[in-house]
PDB file of C-alpha atoms in Angstrom:
ATOM      1  CA  MET A   1      11.184  -4.266  15.687  1.00 44.00           C
ATOM      2  CA  ALA A   2      12.929  -2.912  12.642  1.00 47.00           C
ATOM      3  CA  THR A   3      11.400   0.117  11.030  1.00 52.00           C
ATOM      4  CA  THR A   4      11.618  -1.361   7.532  1.00 52.00           C
ATOM      5  CA  ARG A   5       9.337  -4.236   8.499  1.00 52.00           C
ATOM      6  CA  MET A   6       6.997  -1.887  10.363  1.00 56.00           C
ATOM      7  CA  LEU A   7       6.573  -0.057   7.064  1.00 64.00           C
ATOM      8  CA  ARG A   8       4.850  -3.187   5.780  1.00 68.00           C
ATOM      9  CA  SER A   9       1.672  -1.915   7.451  1.00 76.00           C
ATOM     10  CA  VAL A  10       2.079   1.437   5.719  1.00 83.00           C
ATOM     11  CA  ALA A  11       2.561  -0.231   2.334  1.00 85.00           C
ATOM     12  CA  VAL A  12      -0.505  -2.424   2.829  1.00 86.00           C
ATOM     13  CA  ALA A  13      -2.639   0.530   3.957  1.00 86.00           C
ATOM     14  CA  LEU A  14      -1.504   2.738   1.064  1.00 87.00           C
ATOM     15  CA  THR A  15      -2.033   0.003  -1.514  1.00 88.00           C
ATOM     16  CA  LEU A  16      -5.516  -0.768  -0.247  1.00 87.00           C
ATOM     17  CA  ALA A  17      -6.365   2.933   0.014  1.00 87.00           C
ATOM     18  CA  GLN A  18      -5.485   3.381  -3.648  1.00 86.00           C
ATOM     19  CA  THR A  19      -7.336   0.228  -4.677  1.00 88.00           C
ATOM     20  CA  LEU A  20     -10.474   0.878  -2.632  1.00 85.00           C
ATOM     21  CA  GLY A  21     -10.658   4.596  -3.202  1.00 82.00           C
ATOM     22  CA  ARG A  22      -9.934   7.272  -0.685  1.00 77.00           C
ATOM     23  CA  PRO A  23     -10.755   5.907   2.791  1.00 75.00           C
ATOM     24  CA  ARG A  24     -11.652   8.098   5.714  1.00 84.00           C
ATOM     25  CA  ALA A  25      -8.614   9.320   7.604  1.00 87.00           C
ATOM     26  CA  LYS A  26      -9.829   7.614  10.775  1.00 90.00           C
ATOM     27  CA  VAL A  27     -10.027   4.207   9.042  1.00 90.00           C
ATOM     28  CA  PHE A  28      -6.546   4.674   7.584  1.00 90.00           C
ATOM     29  CA  ALA A  29      -5.076   5.694  10.951  1.00 91.00           C
ATOM     30  CA  THR A  30      -6.843   2.844  12.733  1.00 93.00           C
ATOM     31  CA  ALA A  31      -5.516   0.353  10.187  1.00 92.00           C
ATOM     32  CA  LEU A  32      -1.950   1.591  10.636  1.00 90.00           C
ATOM     33  CA  SER A  33      -2.316   1.466  14.388  1.00 92.00           C
ATOM     34  CA  ALA A  34      -3.667  -2.088  14.215  1.00 92.00           C
ATOM     35  CA  GLY A  35      -0.701  -3.223  12.113  1.00 92.00           C
ATOM     36  CA  TYR A  36       1.840  -1.665  14.444  1.00 90.00           C
ATOM     37  CA  GLU A  37       0.042  -3.025  17.501  1.00 92.00           C
ATOM     38  CA  ALA A  38      -0.184  -6.523  16.002  1.00 92.00           C
ATOM     39  CA  MET A  39       3.513  -6.557  15.143  1.00 89.00           C
ATOM     40  CA  THR A  40       4.546  -5.276  18.554  1.00 89.00           C
ATOM     41  CA  ARG A  41       2.381  -7.741  20.476  1.00 92.00           C
ATOM     42  CA  PHE A  42       3.415 -10.617  18.226  1.00 89.00           C
ATOM     43  CA  GLY A  43       7.078  -9.728  18.725  1.00 87.00           C
ATOM     44  CA  LEU A  44       6.626  -9.718  22.482  1.00 90.00           C
ATOM     45  CA  ALA A  45       4.691 -13.000  22.413  1.00 90.00           C
ATOM     46  CA  VAL A  46       7.455 -14.830  20.530  1.00 87.00           C
ATOM     47  CA  SER A  47      10.261 -13.189  22.555  1.00 85.00           C
ATOM     48  CA  GLY A  48      11.452 -11.372  19.469  1.00 82.00           C
ATOM     49  CA  ALA A  49      14.488  -9.965  21.214  1.00 81.00           C
ATOM     50  CA  THR A  50      15.855 -13.432  21.951  1.00 87.00           C
ATOM     51  CA  ILE A  51      14.776 -15.663  19.035  1.00 85.00           C
ATOM     52  CA  ARG A  52      17.164 -13.986  16.602  1.00 81.00           C
ATOM     53  CA  VAL A  53      20.029 -16.082  17.963  1.00 83.00           C
ATOM     54  CA  ARG A  54      18.106 -19.190  16.814  1.00 82.00           C
ATOM     55  CA  GLY A  55      18.048 -17.914  13.231  1.00 81.00           C
ATOM     56  CA  ILE A  56      14.501 -16.571  13.346  1.00 81.00           C
ATOM     57  CA  TRP A  57      14.088 -12.993  12.224  1.00 81.00           C
ATOM     58  CA  PRO A  58      11.291 -11.593  14.403  1.00 81.00           C
ATOM     59  CA  THR A  59      10.408  -8.896  11.886  1.00 80.00           C
ATOM     60  CA  LEU A  60      10.077 -11.393   9.042  1.00 81.00           C
ATOM     61  CA  PHE A  61       8.073 -13.637  11.336  1.00 83.00           C
ATOM     62  CA  ALA A  62       5.647 -10.875  12.327  1.00 86.00           C
ATOM     63  CA  ALA A  63       5.303  -9.001   9.004  1.00 86.00           C
ATOM     64  CA  PRO A  64       2.497 -11.166   7.536  1.00 88.00           C
ATOM     65  CA  PHE A  65       0.550 -10.910  10.799  1.00 91.00           C
ATOM     66  CA  ALA A  66       0.899  -7.104  10.820  1.00 92.00           C
ATOM     67  CA  ALA A  67      -0.090  -6.880   7.152  1.00 92.00           C
ATOM     68  CA  ALA A  68      -3.203  -8.987   7.790  1.00 94.00           C
ATOM     69  CA  ALA A  69      -4.200  -6.845  10.762  1.00 94.00           C
ATOM     70  CA  THR A  70      -3.819  -3.686   8.677  1.00 93.00           C
ATOM     71  CA  ALA A  71      -5.731  -5.126   5.726  1.00 94.00           C
ATOM     72  CA  SER A  72      -8.536  -6.370   7.970  1.00 95.00           C
ATOM     73  CA  ILE A  73      -9.290  -2.822   9.110  1.00 94.00           C
ATOM     74  CA  MET A  74      -8.947  -1.335   5.630  1.00 93.00           C
ATOM     75  CA  LEU A  75     -11.313  -3.950   4.201  1.00 93.00           C
ATOM     76  CA  GLY A  76     -13.808  -3.626   7.050  1.00 94.00           C
ATOM     77  CA  LEU A  77     -13.663  -7.314   7.959  1.00 96.00           C
ATOM     78  CA  ASP A  78     -15.736  -8.578  10.872  1.00 97.00           C
ATOM     79  CA  ALA A  79     -14.211 -10.421  13.841  1.00 96.00           C
ATOM     80  CA  ASP A  80     -14.461 -13.898  12.276  1.00 97.00           C
ATOM     81  CA  GLN A  81     -13.010 -12.742   8.958  1.00 97.00           C
ATOM     82  CA  THR A  82     -10.196 -10.938  10.771  1.00 96.00           C
ATOM     83  CA  ALA A  83      -9.411 -14.055  12.797  1.00 96.00           C
ATOM     84  CA  ASP A  84      -9.273 -16.066   9.554  1.00 96.00           C
ATOM     85  CA  ALA A  85      -6.971 -13.492   7.914  1.00 95.00           C
ATOM     86  CA  LEU A  86      -4.641 -13.482  10.920  1.00 94.00           C
ATOM     87  CA  ALA A  87      -4.598 -17.281  11.019  1.00 94.00           C
ATOM     88  CA  MET A  88      -3.745 -17.489   7.315  1.00 93.00           C
ATOM     89  CA  ALA A  89      -0.983 -14.951   7.831  1.00 90.00           C
ATOM     90  CA  LEU A  90       0.494 -17.034  10.644  1.00 88.00           C
ATOM     91  CA  THR A  91       0.607 -20.108   8.415  1.00 87.00           C
ATOM     92  CA  LEU A  92       2.666 -18.091   5.939  1.00 78.00           C
ATOM     93  CA  SER A  93       5.099 -16.804   8.566  1.00 78.00           C
ATOM     94  CA  SER A  94       8.504 -18.400   8.514  1.00 72.00           C
ATOM     95  CA  GLY A  95      10.875 -16.005  10.204  1.00 65.00           C
ATOM     96  CA  ALA A  96      13.613 -17.213   7.891  1.00 65.00           C
ATOM     97  CA  PRO A  97      15.120 -15.085   5.135  1.00 65.00           C
ATOM     98  CA  GLY A  98      13.766 -16.324   1.830  1.00 56.00           C
ATOM     99  CA  GLY A  99      10.550 -17.668   3.335  1.00 53.00           C
ATOM    100  CA  HIS A 100       9.437 -21.276   3.549  1.00 51.00           C
ATOM    101  CA  SER A 101      11.557 -23.927   1.960  1.00 51.00           C
ATOM    102  CA  ALA A 102       8.476 -25.244   0.162  1.00 50.00           C
ATOM    103  CA  GLY A 103       8.317 -22.014  -1.847  1.00 48.00           C
ATOM    104  CA  VAL A 104       5.124 -20.686  -0.253  1.00 48.00           C
ATOM    105  CA  ALA A 105       4.751 -16.904  -0.376  1.00 50.00           C
ATOM    106  CA  ARG A 106       5.397 -15.162   2.929  1.00 48.00           C
ATOM    107  CA  TRP A 107       2.242 -13.092   2.832  1.00 48.00           C
ATOM    108  CA  ILE A 108      -0.834 -12.603   0.755  1.00 46.00           C
TER     109      ILE A 108
END
């Protein structure tokens, strides 16, 4: 996965850290790890290395999912809330440059 898209988790964690106040280092590190792990597993699940030839950018496809995973840890969401956040992120994933044709934002 491209490093620039992996930085999405860092941006989400830093933004939430500033908004929520200074989180514990362990929470911050866990959130970053969750985002990276989510993006890596998602990329493997959708065969990220091979779907690019079909016009789907795996990093754009996985970025909302990774951002939701990161935010879920930073916000202290429970399992059901995290599942909801990840599901919403998947509905906003397009994998196409420019996002959905209907004009829906790529991520929350």
